[in-house]
Tab-separated table of C-alpha atoms and ligand atoms in Angstrom:
chain	number	residue	atom	x	y	z
A	24	MET	CA	14.634	-18.456	115.016
A	25	GLY	CA	13.408	-19.553	111.552
A	26	ASN	CA	15.474	-22.280	109.940
A	27	ASP	CA	18.676	-21.104	111.554
A	28	THR	CA	18.878	-24.037	113.890
A	29	LEU	CA	20.561	-27.368	114.093
A	30	THR	CA	18.509	-30.421	115.002
A	31	ILE	CA	20.449	-33.053	116.867
A	32	ILE	CA	19.071	-36.486	117.663
A	33	ASP	CA	20.984	-38.277	120.378
A	34	ASN	CA	20.835	-41.932	119.364
A	35	ARG	CA	21.718	-42.970	122.902
A	36	THR	CA	18.421	-41.635	124.206
A	37	GLY	CA	16.347	-40.881	121.075
A	38	LYS	CA	16.009	-37.288	122.356
A	39	ARG	CA	15.913	-34.429	119.889
A	40	TYR	CA	17.544	-31.013	120.448
A	41	GLU	CA	17.140	-27.737	118.596
A	42	ILE	CA	20.264	-25.612	118.751
A	43	PRO	CA	20.410	-22.025	117.407
A	44	ILE	CA	22.946	-21.128	114.711
A	45	PHE	CA	24.358	-17.601	114.676
A	46	TYR	CA	26.429	-15.748	112.103
A	47	GLY	CA	29.244	-13.262	111.713
A	48	THR	CA	29.524	-10.756	108.877
A	49	TYR	CA	29.810	-13.552	106.292
A	50	PRO	CA	27.395	-16.451	106.895
A	51	ARG	CA	29.573	-18.659	104.671
A	52	TYR	CA	32.529	-18.429	107.087
A	53	GLY	CA	31.006	-17.476	110.366
A	54	ALA	CA	28.125	-19.849	110.996
A	55	ALA	CA	28.461	-21.274	114.500
A	56	ILE	CA	26.663	-22.939	117.347
A	57	ARG	CA	27.507	-22.254	120.963
A	58	ALA	CA	29.470	-25.207	122.337
A	59	ALA	CA	27.764	-24.632	125.710
A	60	ASP	CA	24.423	-25.517	124.021
A	61	LEU	CA	25.743	-29.061	123.678
A	62	ARG	CA	25.769	-29.372	127.470
A	63	GLN	CA	22.017	-30.041	127.514
A	64	ILE	CA	22.691	-33.264	125.577
A	65	ARG	CA	23.048	-35.893	128.260
A	66	VAL	CA	22.076	-39.472	128.947
A	67	ALA	CA	21.329	-39.106	132.647
A	68	GLU	CA	20.382	-36.020	134.700
A	69	ASP	CA	23.729	-35.990	136.491
A	70	ASP	CA	25.822	-36.296	133.271
A	71	PHE	CA	28.105	-33.344	132.627
A	72	GLY	CA	26.705	-33.067	129.111
A	73	LEU	CA	28.254	-33.391	125.680
A	74	LEU	CA	31.621	-31.704	125.064
A	75	SER	CA	33.071	-30.805	121.708
A	76	TYR	CA	36.568	-32.281	121.318
A	77	ASP	CA	38.898	-30.185	119.194
A	78	PRO	CA	42.679	-30.557	119.747
A	79	GLY	CA	44.508	-27.652	118.158
A	80	PHE	CA	41.204	-25.764	117.716
A	81	LEU	CA	40.723	-27.081	114.172
A	82	ASN	CA	37.081	-26.091	114.122
A	83	THR	CA	36.489	-23.954	117.183
A	84	ALA	CA	35.780	-20.229	117.197
A	85	SER	CA	37.210	-18.958	120.490
A	86	CYS	CA	35.789	-15.471	120.081
A	87	LYS	CA	33.829	-13.046	117.933
A	88	SER	CA	36.291	-10.619	116.390
A	89	ALA	CA	35.981	-7.550	114.166
A	90	ILE	CA	39.701	-7.075	113.532
A	91	THR	CA	40.965	-9.351	110.756
A	92	PHE	CA	39.205	-11.404	108.123
A	93	ILE	CA	40.824	-14.318	106.278
A	94	ASP	CA	39.241	-16.350	103.496
A	95	GLY	CA	41.722	-19.182	103.306
A	96	GLU	CA	40.100	-20.775	100.269
A	97	ARG	CA	40.427	-17.642	98.163
A	98	GLY	CA	43.635	-16.272	99.662
A	99	ILE	CA	42.017	-13.120	101.079
A	100	LEU	CA	43.314	-11.139	104.065
A	101	ARG	CA	41.726	-7.905	105.303
A	102	TYR	CA	42.308	-5.727	108.364
A	103	ARG	CA	39.079	-4.042	109.480
A	104	GLY	CA	37.684	-4.651	105.983
A	105	TYR	CA	40.621	-3.185	104.056
A	106	PRO	CA	42.435	-5.575	101.664
A	107	ILE	CA	46.034	-6.323	102.641
A	108	GLU	CA	47.165	-5.468	99.100
A	109	GLU	CA	45.786	-1.896	99.378
A	110	LEU	CA	47.284	-1.369	102.823
A	111	ALA	CA	50.678	-2.698	101.678
A	112	GLU	CA	50.529	-0.349	98.701
A	113	GLN	CA	49.260	2.816	100.351
A	114	SER	CA	49.451	2.681	104.152
A	115	THR	CA	52.285	2.808	106.683
A	116	TYR	CA	52.836	0.426	109.569
A	117	LEU	CA	51.837	2.973	112.220
A	118	GLU	CA	48.690	3.948	110.313
A	119	THR	CA	47.830	0.250	109.938
A	120	ALA	CA	48.476	-0.266	113.657
A	121	TYR	CA	46.026	2.576	114.387
A	122	LEU	CA	43.477	1.003	112.076
A	123	ILE	CA	43.838	-2.417	113.666
A	124	LEU	CA	43.526	-1.020	117.189
A	125	HIS	CA	40.836	1.618	116.610
A	126	GLY	CA	38.774	0.013	113.841
A	127	GLU	CA	38.939	3.022	111.466
A	128	LEU	CA	41.619	4.734	109.419
A	129	PRO	CA	42.797	7.867	111.255
A	130	THR	CA	42.238	11.466	110.126
A	131	ARG	CA	45.418	13.462	109.545
A	132	ALA	CA	45.213	14.941	113.087
A	133	GLN	CA	44.584	11.527	114.662
A	134	LEU	CA	47.485	9.992	112.777
A	135	ASP	CA	49.889	12.800	113.737
A	136	SER	CA	48.986	12.532	117.381
A	137	TRP	CA	49.215	8.687	117.300
A	138	VAL	CA	52.668	8.777	115.672
A	139	GLN	CA	53.913	11.484	118.080
A	140	ASN	CA	52.689	9.561	121.088
A	141	ILE	CA	54.429	6.406	119.943
A	142	LEU	CA	57.689	8.087	119.014
A	143	ALA	CA	57.652	9.842	122.402
A	144	HIS	CA	57.743	6.468	124.155
A	145	THR	CA	60.603	4.814	122.279
A	146	LEU	CA	63.217	5.268	125.030
A	147	VAL	CA	63.508	2.308	127.371
A	148	HIS	CA	64.334	2.409	131.075
A	149	GLU	CA	68.087	2.227	131.752
A	150	ASN	CA	67.524	-0.941	133.777
A	151	LEU	CA	66.672	-2.732	130.532
A	152	LYS	CA	70.206	-2.127	129.293
A	153	ARG	CA	71.560	-3.694	132.451
A	154	LEU	CA	69.162	-6.602	132.013
A	155	MET	CA	70.671	-7.172	128.558
A	156	GLU	CA	74.131	-7.465	130.109
A	157	GLY	CA	72.912	-10.564	131.938
A	158	PHE	CA	72.354	-12.458	128.699
A	159	HIS	CA	75.122	-14.477	127.092
A	160	TYR	CA	76.449	-12.954	123.838
A	161	ASP	CA	74.895	-15.774	121.754
A	162	ALA	CA	71.501	-15.745	123.523
A	163	HIS	CA	68.715	-16.120	120.996
A	164	PRO	CA	67.139	-12.672	120.656
A	165	MET	CA	63.628	-14.130	120.977
A	166	GLY	CA	64.531	-15.426	124.430
A	167	VAL	CA	65.958	-12.001	125.239
A	168	LEU	CA	62.816	-10.266	123.975
A	169	ILE	CA	60.527	-12.506	126.027
A	170	GLY	CA	62.570	-11.656	129.142
A	171	ALA	CA	62.772	-7.932	128.357
A	172	VAL	CA	59.040	-7.517	127.702
A	173	GLY	CA	58.262	-9.486	130.859
A	174	ALA	CA	60.633	-7.139	132.720
A	175	LEU	CA	58.692	-4.091	131.426
A	176	SER	CA	55.748	-5.254	133.486
A	177	THR	CA	57.833	-4.753	136.650
A	178	LEU	CA	58.758	-1.227	135.587
A	179	TYR	CA	55.188	-0.066	134.957
A	180	PRO	CA	53.042	-1.436	137.807
A	181	ASP	CA	50.126	0.855	136.861
A	182	ALA	CA	49.761	-1.253	133.705
A	183	LYS	CA	47.672	-3.616	135.838
A	184	GLU	CA	44.842	-1.061	135.655
A	185	ILE	CA	43.662	-2.753	132.500
A	186	PHE	CA	40.080	-1.482	132.693
A	187	ASP	CA	41.166	2.171	132.740
A	188	PRO	CA	41.100	3.256	129.066
A	189	GLU	CA	43.728	5.979	129.533
A	190	VAL	CA	46.165	3.615	131.224
A	191	ARG	CA	45.539	1.025	128.528
A	192	GLN	CA	46.183	3.590	125.814
A	193	ARG	CA	49.461	4.702	127.372
A	194	HIS	CA	50.779	1.160	127.590
A	195	ILE	CA	49.658	0.393	124.050
A	196	TRP	CA	51.743	3.368	122.821
A	197	ARG	CA	54.617	2.228	124.979
A	198	LEU	CA	54.594	-1.383	123.811
A	199	ILE	CA	54.439	-0.467	120.129
A	200	ALA	CA	57.154	2.139	120.725
A	201	GLN	CA	59.544	0.046	122.796
A	202	MET	CA	59.486	-3.248	120.918
A	203	PRO	CA	61.895	-1.985	118.216
A	204	THR	CA	64.150	-0.454	120.874
A	205	LEU	CA	64.286	-3.752	122.794
A	206	ALA	CA	64.831	-5.730	119.579
A	207	ALA	CA	67.695	-3.385	118.658
A	208	LEU	CA	69.210	-3.704	122.151
A	209	ALA	CA	69.136	-7.491	121.825
A	210	TYR	CA	70.852	-7.313	118.432
A	211	ARG	CA	73.517	-4.797	119.519
A	212	HIS	CA	74.225	-6.835	122.651
A	213	SER	CA	74.819	-9.960	120.546
A	214	ARG	CA	77.276	-7.999	118.421
A	215	GLY	CA	79.009	-6.266	121.330
A	216	LEU	CA	78.026	-2.896	119.839
A	217	PRO	CA	77.078	0.193	121.886
A	218	TYR	CA	73.359	0.895	122.081
A	219	VAL	CA	71.917	3.584	119.837
A	220	LEU	CA	69.325	5.996	121.220
A	221	PRO	CA	66.033	6.329	119.314
A	222	ASP	CA	65.850	9.200	116.811
A	223	ARG	CA	62.433	10.913	116.709
A	224	GLU	CA	63.275	12.620	113.431
A	225	LEU	CA	63.106	9.255	111.667
A	226	SER	CA	60.060	7.162	110.812
A	227	TYR	CA	59.138	4.169	112.971
A	228	THR	CA	60.965	1.696	110.714
A	229	GLY	CA	63.690	4.221	109.811
A	230	ASN	CA	64.457	4.688	113.497
A	231	PHE	CA	64.478	0.902	113.985
A	232	LEU	CA	67.055	0.512	111.192
A	233	ALA	CA	69.136	3.283	112.732
A	234	MET	CA	69.059	1.691	116.213
A	235	LEU	CA	70.165	-1.588	114.618
A	236	PHE	CA	72.747	-0.574	112.082
A	237	LYS	CA	74.152	2.904	112.978
A	238	THR	CA	77.908	2.806	113.503
A	239	THR	CA	80.221	5.844	113.415
A	240	GLU	CA	78.238	8.170	111.175
A	241	ARG	CA	76.820	11.342	112.802
A	242	HIS	CA	73.344	10.805	111.326
A	243	TYR	CA	72.093	7.483	110.054
A	244	THR	CA	69.951	7.861	106.960
A	245	PRO	CA	68.051	4.681	106.114
A	246	HIS	CA	67.871	3.765	102.441
A	247	PRO	CA	64.318	4.780	101.452
A	248	VAL	CA	63.664	1.538	99.532
A	249	LEU	CA	64.762	-0.620	102.471
A	250	GLU	CA	62.904	1.561	104.971
A	251	ARG	CA	59.704	1.241	102.936
A	252	ALA	CA	60.249	-2.488	102.390
A	253	LEU	CA	60.526	-3.060	106.148
A	254	ASP	CA	57.413	-0.937	106.694
A	255	VAL	CA	55.501	-3.053	104.163
A	256	LEU	CA	56.740	-6.268	105.800
A	257	PHE	CA	55.526	-4.909	109.137
A	258	ILE	CA	52.089	-4.121	107.639
A	259	LEU	CA	51.872	-7.702	106.307
A	260	HIS	CA	52.729	-9.115	109.737
A	261	ALA	CA	50.594	-6.749	111.836
A	262	ASP	CA	47.754	-9.176	112.569
A	263	HIS	CA	46.466	-12.559	111.497
A	264	GLU	CA	43.364	-13.251	113.581
A	265	GLN	CA	43.315	-16.262	115.944
A	266	ASN	CA	46.746	-17.769	115.362
A	267	CYS	CA	48.802	-19.525	118.038
A	268	SER	CA	50.352	-16.356	119.497
A	269	ALA	CA	47.154	-14.239	119.365
A	270	ASN	CA	45.427	-17.101	121.121
A	271	ALA	CA	48.217	-17.148	123.738
A	272	VAL	CA	47.881	-13.394	124.294
A	273	ARG	CA	44.109	-13.678	124.658
A	274	SER	CA	44.394	-16.706	126.883
A	275	ILE	CA	46.963	-15.113	129.225
A	276	GLY	CA	45.127	-11.786	129.090
A	277	SER	CA	41.911	-13.498	130.132
A	278	SER	CA	43.272	-13.912	133.665
A	279	HIS	CA	43.744	-10.088	133.691
A	280	PRO	CA	47.506	-9.548	134.121
A	281	ASP	CA	49.129	-6.396	132.669
A	282	PRO	CA	49.578	-6.288	128.869
A	283	TYR	CA	53.375	-6.737	129.069
A	284	SER	CA	52.926	-10.184	130.624
A	285	ALA	CA	50.365	-11.152	127.983
A	286	ILE	CA	52.567	-9.914	125.117
A	287	ALA	CA	55.624	-11.702	126.547
A	288	GLY	CA	53.523	-14.892	126.310
A	289	GLY	CA	52.618	-14.023	122.731
A	290	ILE	CA	56.303	-13.684	121.833
A	291	ALA	CA	57.000	-17.084	123.394
A	292	ALA	CA	54.207	-18.658	121.310
A	293	LEU	CA	55.529	-16.973	118.185
A	294	TYR	CA	59.076	-18.275	118.763
A	295	GLY	CA	58.377	-21.856	117.638
A	296	PRO	CA	59.336	-22.989	114.109
A	297	LEU	CA	55.737	-23.878	113.249
A	298	HIS	CA	54.704	-20.228	113.794
A	299	GLY	CA	56.882	-17.072	113.706
A	300	GLY	CA	60.125	-19.019	113.973
A	301	ALA	CA	59.413	-20.424	110.517
A	302	ASN	CA	61.135	-17.509	108.742
A	303	GLU	CA	64.364	-18.419	110.543
A	304	ALA	CA	63.796	-22.119	109.850
A	305	VAL	CA	63.257	-21.412	106.131
A	306	LEU	CA	66.580	-19.623	105.851
A	307	ARG	CA	68.389	-22.420	107.660
A	308	MET	CA	66.654	-24.948	105.380
A	309	LEU	CA	67.606	-23.028	102.204
A	310	THR	CA	71.198	-22.736	103.420
A	311	ARG	CA	71.306	-26.478	104.137
A	312	ILE	CA	69.966	-27.310	100.667
A	313	GLY	CA	72.557	-24.924	99.241
A	314	SER	CA	71.885	-25.103	95.497
A	315	LYS	CA	69.106	-25.711	92.969
A	316	ASP	CA	70.352	-29.160	91.967
A	317	LYS	CA	69.864	-30.422	95.564
A	318	VAL	CA	66.185	-29.424	95.591
A	319	PRO	CA	64.722	-32.693	94.154
A	320	ALA	CA	66.510	-34.777	96.835
A	321	PHE	CA	65.202	-32.466	99.556
A	322	ILE	CA	61.641	-32.683	98.207
A	323	ALA	CA	61.965	-36.475	98.239
A	324	ASP	CA	62.932	-36.292	101.946
A	325	VAL	CA	59.894	-34.104	102.657
A	326	LYS	CA	57.596	-36.563	100.901
A	327	ALA	CA	59.160	-39.442	102.803
A	328	GLY	CA	58.244	-37.635	106.026
A	329	LYS	CA	61.885	-37.067	107.031
A	330	THR	CA	61.556	-33.294	107.191
A	331	ARG	CA	59.084	-30.447	106.521
A	332	LEU	CA	59.213	-27.892	103.762
A	333	MET	CA	59.375	-24.870	106.046
A	334	GLY	CA	57.496	-21.791	104.845
A	335	PHE	CA	54.848	-24.008	103.238
A	336	GLY	CA	51.423	-24.883	104.521
A	337	HIS	CA	48.975	-23.057	106.732
A	338	ARG	CA	46.090	-23.963	108.968
A	339	VAL	CA	43.807	-21.418	107.298
A	340	TYR	CA	45.183	-20.770	103.802
A	341	LYS	CA	44.396	-23.567	101.382
A	342	HIS	CA	45.601	-21.315	98.607
A	343	TYR	CA	48.615	-19.060	98.030
A	344	ASP	CA	49.074	-16.862	101.133
A	345	PRO	CA	48.370	-13.311	99.852
A	346	ARG	CA	51.204	-11.996	102.019
A	347	ALA	CA	53.682	-14.334	100.291
A	348	ARG	CA	52.638	-12.951	96.907
A	349	ILE	CA	53.339	-9.369	98.026
A	350	ILE	CA	56.620	-10.351	99.682
A	351	LYS	CA	57.845	-12.132	96.560
A	352	ARG	CA	57.357	-8.916	94.568
A	353	LEU	CA	58.961	-6.845	97.305
A	354	ALA	CA	62.037	-9.081	97.247
A	355	TYR	CA	62.962	-7.841	93.783
A	356	GLU	CA	62.728	-4.191	94.897
A	357	VAL	CA	65.039	-4.918	97.838
A	358	PHE	CA	67.484	-6.871	95.665
A	359	GLY	CA	67.635	-3.823	93.365
A	360	VAL	CA	69.405	-2.088	96.271
A	361	THR	CA	71.203	-4.911	98.062
A	362	GLY	CA	71.994	-7.273	95.179
A	363	THR	CA	70.294	-10.651	94.834
A	364	ASN	CA	70.301	-13.197	97.625
A	365	PRO	CA	71.695	-16.388	96.031
A	366	LEU	CA	69.218	-18.425	98.115
A	367	LEU	CA	66.397	-16.937	96.026
A	368	ASP	CA	67.151	-19.436	93.246
A	369	VAL	CA	66.849	-22.322	95.700
A	370	ALA	CA	63.545	-20.952	97.008
A	371	LEU	CA	62.129	-20.432	93.516
A	372	GLU	CA	63.092	-23.970	92.539
A	373	LEU	CA	61.521	-25.403	95.689
A	374	GLU	CA	58.327	-23.512	94.981
A	375	ARG	CA	58.306	-24.555	91.310
A	376	ILE	CA	58.710	-28.244	92.089
A	377	ALA	CA	56.347	-28.223	95.084
A	378	LEU	CA	53.575	-26.506	93.165
A	379	GLU	CA	53.679	-29.242	90.507
A	380	ASP	CA	53.828	-32.120	92.957
A	381	ASP	CA	50.789	-34.057	94.019
A	382	TYR	CA	52.041	-34.428	97.616
A	383	PHE	CA	51.812	-30.664	98.121
A	384	LEU	CA	48.788	-30.066	95.845
A	385	SER	CA	46.662	-32.759	97.447
A	386	ARG	CA	47.425	-31.360	100.917
A	387	GLN	CA	46.902	-27.775	99.700
A	388	LEU	CA	50.376	-26.719	100.783
A	389	PHE	CA	51.379	-23.361	99.327
A	390	PRO	CA	54.085	-20.840	100.273
A	391	ASN	CA	53.167	-18.848	103.383
A	392	VAL	CA	54.361	-15.448	104.639
A	393	ASP	CA	57.598	-16.906	105.947
A	394	PHE	CA	58.798	-18.506	102.718
A	395	TYR	CA	60.264	-15.347	101.145
A	396	SER	CA	60.463	-12.888	104.074
A	397	GLY	CA	63.735	-14.335	105.401
A	398	ILE	CA	65.429	-13.963	102.030
A	399	ILE	CA	64.628	-10.256	102.115
A	400	TYR	CA	65.670	-9.821	105.741
A	401	GLN	CA	68.969	-11.532	105.042
A	402	ALA	CA	69.623	-9.321	102.041
A	403	MET	CA	68.925	-6.287	104.265
A	404	GLY	CA	71.618	-7.412	106.666
A	405	PHE	CA	69.593	-8.983	109.482
A	406	PRO	CA	71.138	-12.067	111.088
A	407	VAL	CA	68.953	-15.140	110.782
A	408	ASP	CA	67.991	-15.378	114.440
A	409	MET	CA	66.603	-11.820	114.338
A	410	PHE	CA	63.917	-12.821	111.799
A	411	PRO	CA	61.291	-13.961	114.336
A	412	VAL	CA	62.063	-10.820	116.360
A	413	LEU	CA	61.026	-8.703	113.364
A	414	PHE	CA	57.801	-10.684	113.207
A	415	ALA	CA	57.217	-10.019	116.930
A	416	VAL	CA	57.816	-6.280	116.598
A	417	ALA	CA	55.269	-6.054	113.781
A	418	ARG	CA	52.727	-8.386	115.402
A	419	THR	CA	52.615	-6.303	118.601
A	420	ALA	CA	49.854	-4.076	117.168
A	421	GLY	CA	47.723	-7.133	116.374
A	422	TRP	CA	48.335	-8.749	119.767
A	423	LEU	CA	47.322	-5.558	121.524
A	424	ALA	CA	44.157	-5.237	119.447
A	425	GLN	CA	43.252	-8.871	120.161
A	426	TRP	CA	43.975	-8.352	123.859
A	427	GLU	CA	41.873	-5.195	124.112
A	428	GLU	CA	39.004	-6.704	122.129
A	429	MET	CA	39.031	-9.703	124.464
A	430	LEU	CA	39.022	-7.486	127.589
A	431	LEU	CA	36.086	-5.416	126.387
A	432	ASP	CA	34.033	-8.397	125.159
A	433	GLY	CA	31.379	-9.046	127.762
A	434	GLU	CA	31.045	-12.664	126.625
A	435	GLN	CA	34.690	-13.514	127.313
A	436	ARG	CA	35.678	-15.318	130.488
A	437	ILE	CA	38.936	-16.709	131.783
A	438	ALA	CA	40.242	-19.165	129.156
A	439	ARG	CA	39.725	-22.550	130.683
A	440	PRO	CA	39.165	-25.460	128.297
A	441	ARG	CA	37.621	-28.772	129.303
A	442	GLN	CA	39.207	-32.184	128.729
A	443	VAL	CA	38.063	-35.701	128.076
A	444	TYR	CA	39.719	-37.580	130.927
A	445	THR	CA	41.282	-40.882	129.793
A	446	GLY	CA	43.323	-41.745	132.902
A	447	ALA	CA	42.962	-44.337	135.631
A	448	ASP	CA	39.707	-44.851	137.492
A	449	LEU	CA	39.588	-44.398	141.272
A	450	ARG	CA	42.144	-46.594	143.058
A	451	PRO	CA	43.508	-46.653	146.598
A	452	TYR	CA	46.970	-45.297	147.389
A	453	VAL	CA	49.587	-48.085	147.599
A	454	PRO	CA	52.204	-47.539	150.323
A	455	LEU	CA	55.789	-47.610	149.000
A	456	ALA	CA	56.674	-50.807	150.852
A	457	GLN	CA	53.857	-52.689	149.135
A	458	ARG	CA	54.758	-51.682	145.552
A	459	GLY	CA	56.414	-54.354	143.408
B	4	LIG	N1	55.892	-29.724	104.691
B	4	LIG	C1	55.496	-31.000	104.434
B	4	LIG	N2	54.295	-31.490	104.772
B	4	LIG	C2	53.465	-30.668	105.412
B	4	LIG	C3	53.800	-29.331	105.713
B	4	LIG	C4	55.076	-28.865	105.314
B	4	LIG	N3	55.450	-27.616	105.547
B	4	LIG	N4	52.771	-28.741	106.329
B	4	LIG	C5	51.818	-29.674	106.463
B	4	LIG	N5	52.243	-30.841	105.890
B	4	LIG	C6	51.458	-32.069	105.749
B	4	LIG	C7	51.387	-32.817	107.065
B	4	LIG	O1	52.435	-33.750	107.172
B	4	LIG	C8	50.038	-33.488	106.947
B	4	LIG	O2	50.156	-34.566	106.066
B	4	LIG	P1	49.348	-35.955	106.335
B	4	LIG	O3	47.893	-35.564	106.191
B	4	LIG	O4	49.837	-36.905	105.319
B	4	LIG	O5	49.692	-36.344	107.753
B	4	LIG	C9	49.181	-32.445	106.227
B	4	LIG	O6	50.113	-31.694	105.442
B	4	LIG	C10	48.427	-31.512	107.177
B	4	LIG	O7	49.370	-30.905	108.057
B	4	LIG	P2	49.086	-30.472	109.539
B	4	LIG	O8	50.391	-30.427	110.274
B	4	LIG	O9	48.003	-31.332	110.101
B	4	LIG	O10	48.504	-28.997	109.331
B	4	LIG	P3	48.294	-27.906	110.448
B	4	LIG	O11	47.201	-27.039	109.993
B	4	LIG	O12	48.158	-28.532	111.800
B	4	LIG	O13	49.702	-27.119	110.460
B	4	LIG	C11	51.421	-25.623	109.858
B	4	LIG	C12	49.918	-25.918	109.808
B	4	LIG	C13	51.681	-24.186	109.393
B	4	LIG	C14	51.931	-25.751	111.292
B	4	LIG	C15	52.156	-26.637	108.939
B	4	LIG	O14	51.714	-26.476	107.606
B	4	LIG	C16	53.666	-26.493	109.013
B	4	LIG	O15	54.299	-27.084	109.875
B	4	LIG	N6	54.288	-25.690	108.083
B	4	LIG	C17	55.702	-25.439	108.140
B	4	LIG	C18	56.020	-24.363	109.182
B	4	LIG	C19	55.617	-22.985	108.698
B	4	LIG	O16	55.957	-22.576	107.592
B	4	LIG	N7	54.947	-22.239	109.583
B	4	LIG	C20	54.577	-20.857	109.309
B	4	LIG	C21	53.086	-20.675	109.193
B	4	LIG	S1	52.666	-19.080	108.460
B	4	LIG	C22	53.228	-17.890	109.597
B	4	LIG	C23	52.440	-17.857	110.821
B	4	LIG	O17	51.361	-17.255	110.843
B	4	LIG	O18	52.893	-18.436	111.813
């Protein structure tokens, strides 16, 4: 064991404990003790043992994972060891999805077969269209997506065979393939537009744009710059290790339901404005601020605790989010095609002031992935409430990789945290007539 141990002296008893420390790939980030080793620390024989208390998992590793690495101090993000900058520059979303799920970049033959298998599953069951009809025209598309993905679980009962690798593989293709179709159905329903069938001749993101925006033209040809921009945005959103929604997917998956049920839970976790709903919240915030001259007053409100600067701050990044840097550059390429989004000036001014202000610097609050993504999505023609849906479509690959890694990890058990009970001590039931 060498020196890789932690010595704990319990001052309640004077007893001394030696607890092993283990490491991940990088000892600097992945040094950990097993929380269960704390259980031996007890005052009396019948004590439960010491718990570690960690609301919000600020300092708890819930798993060992080989998928994504983040160095939040240095602003580094890597999928399976590959820097996000290189993937955004050279990869495609489907290739990145393969990498995230399989651990290695595919050969040409592996990639072709992967892409074909996904594109072959893009059609959704006709019942899904009827399900859409049940939603009100102004239903938020994230609510619709949660319902639709949950409904998929009823259409594919064999998906419960989660320990059969072939079944798992088929449903992984299907989920990656059908998320854009469902997202497009939700959008078209909200607009009262007829649904557009998937087009296998187009790329994954090209087909998605076609299903969303095709109108009367015989063939929809996506603009190559916008198609590539969406693909890059999808690469940037594909995984982000143990965030709130990945944790939800793992947690739900740990009770062994089918993957559709677990992913529906992931979408629900993503929906909130502190997570994937932040891109929508940023756009609404920028619209409310309206112009550059209103920025100082808004910053004053943030500092007074009246509101949050959405798109800023991150649990892990204590530096500029590397995804935000790439997105900021990408915005100018998109604006070259669509024209500038006037809200960009408001966003740039917010960033300029915030990055000079001690409130934000001292709390290490920097722009995150959601700060600029919405400005691009809006310029591309997406309505604001579709922004988190785009995040969900892209994150599906990461959720599935996290789910599969959890299933195949022999150390994982059903997610079942402990609590420190702070309620009433034992007391006898008081009959209603005797209560004051
Ligand atoms: N605006 C103003 N103050 C903030 C912000 C913000 N966006 N974020 C954190 N703070 C302050 C917070 O008030 C607290 O200050 P104090 O110490 O004085 O109480 C301090 O910074 C620490 O904040 P926290 O809420 O304890 O940090 P957390 O790690 O629990 O939360 C977060 C992280 C992302 C939820 C939070 O920064 C936030 O709400 N940001 C805005 C929403 C957002 O942009 N979310 C998208 C995250 S990136 C995409 C994704 O992966 O989901």
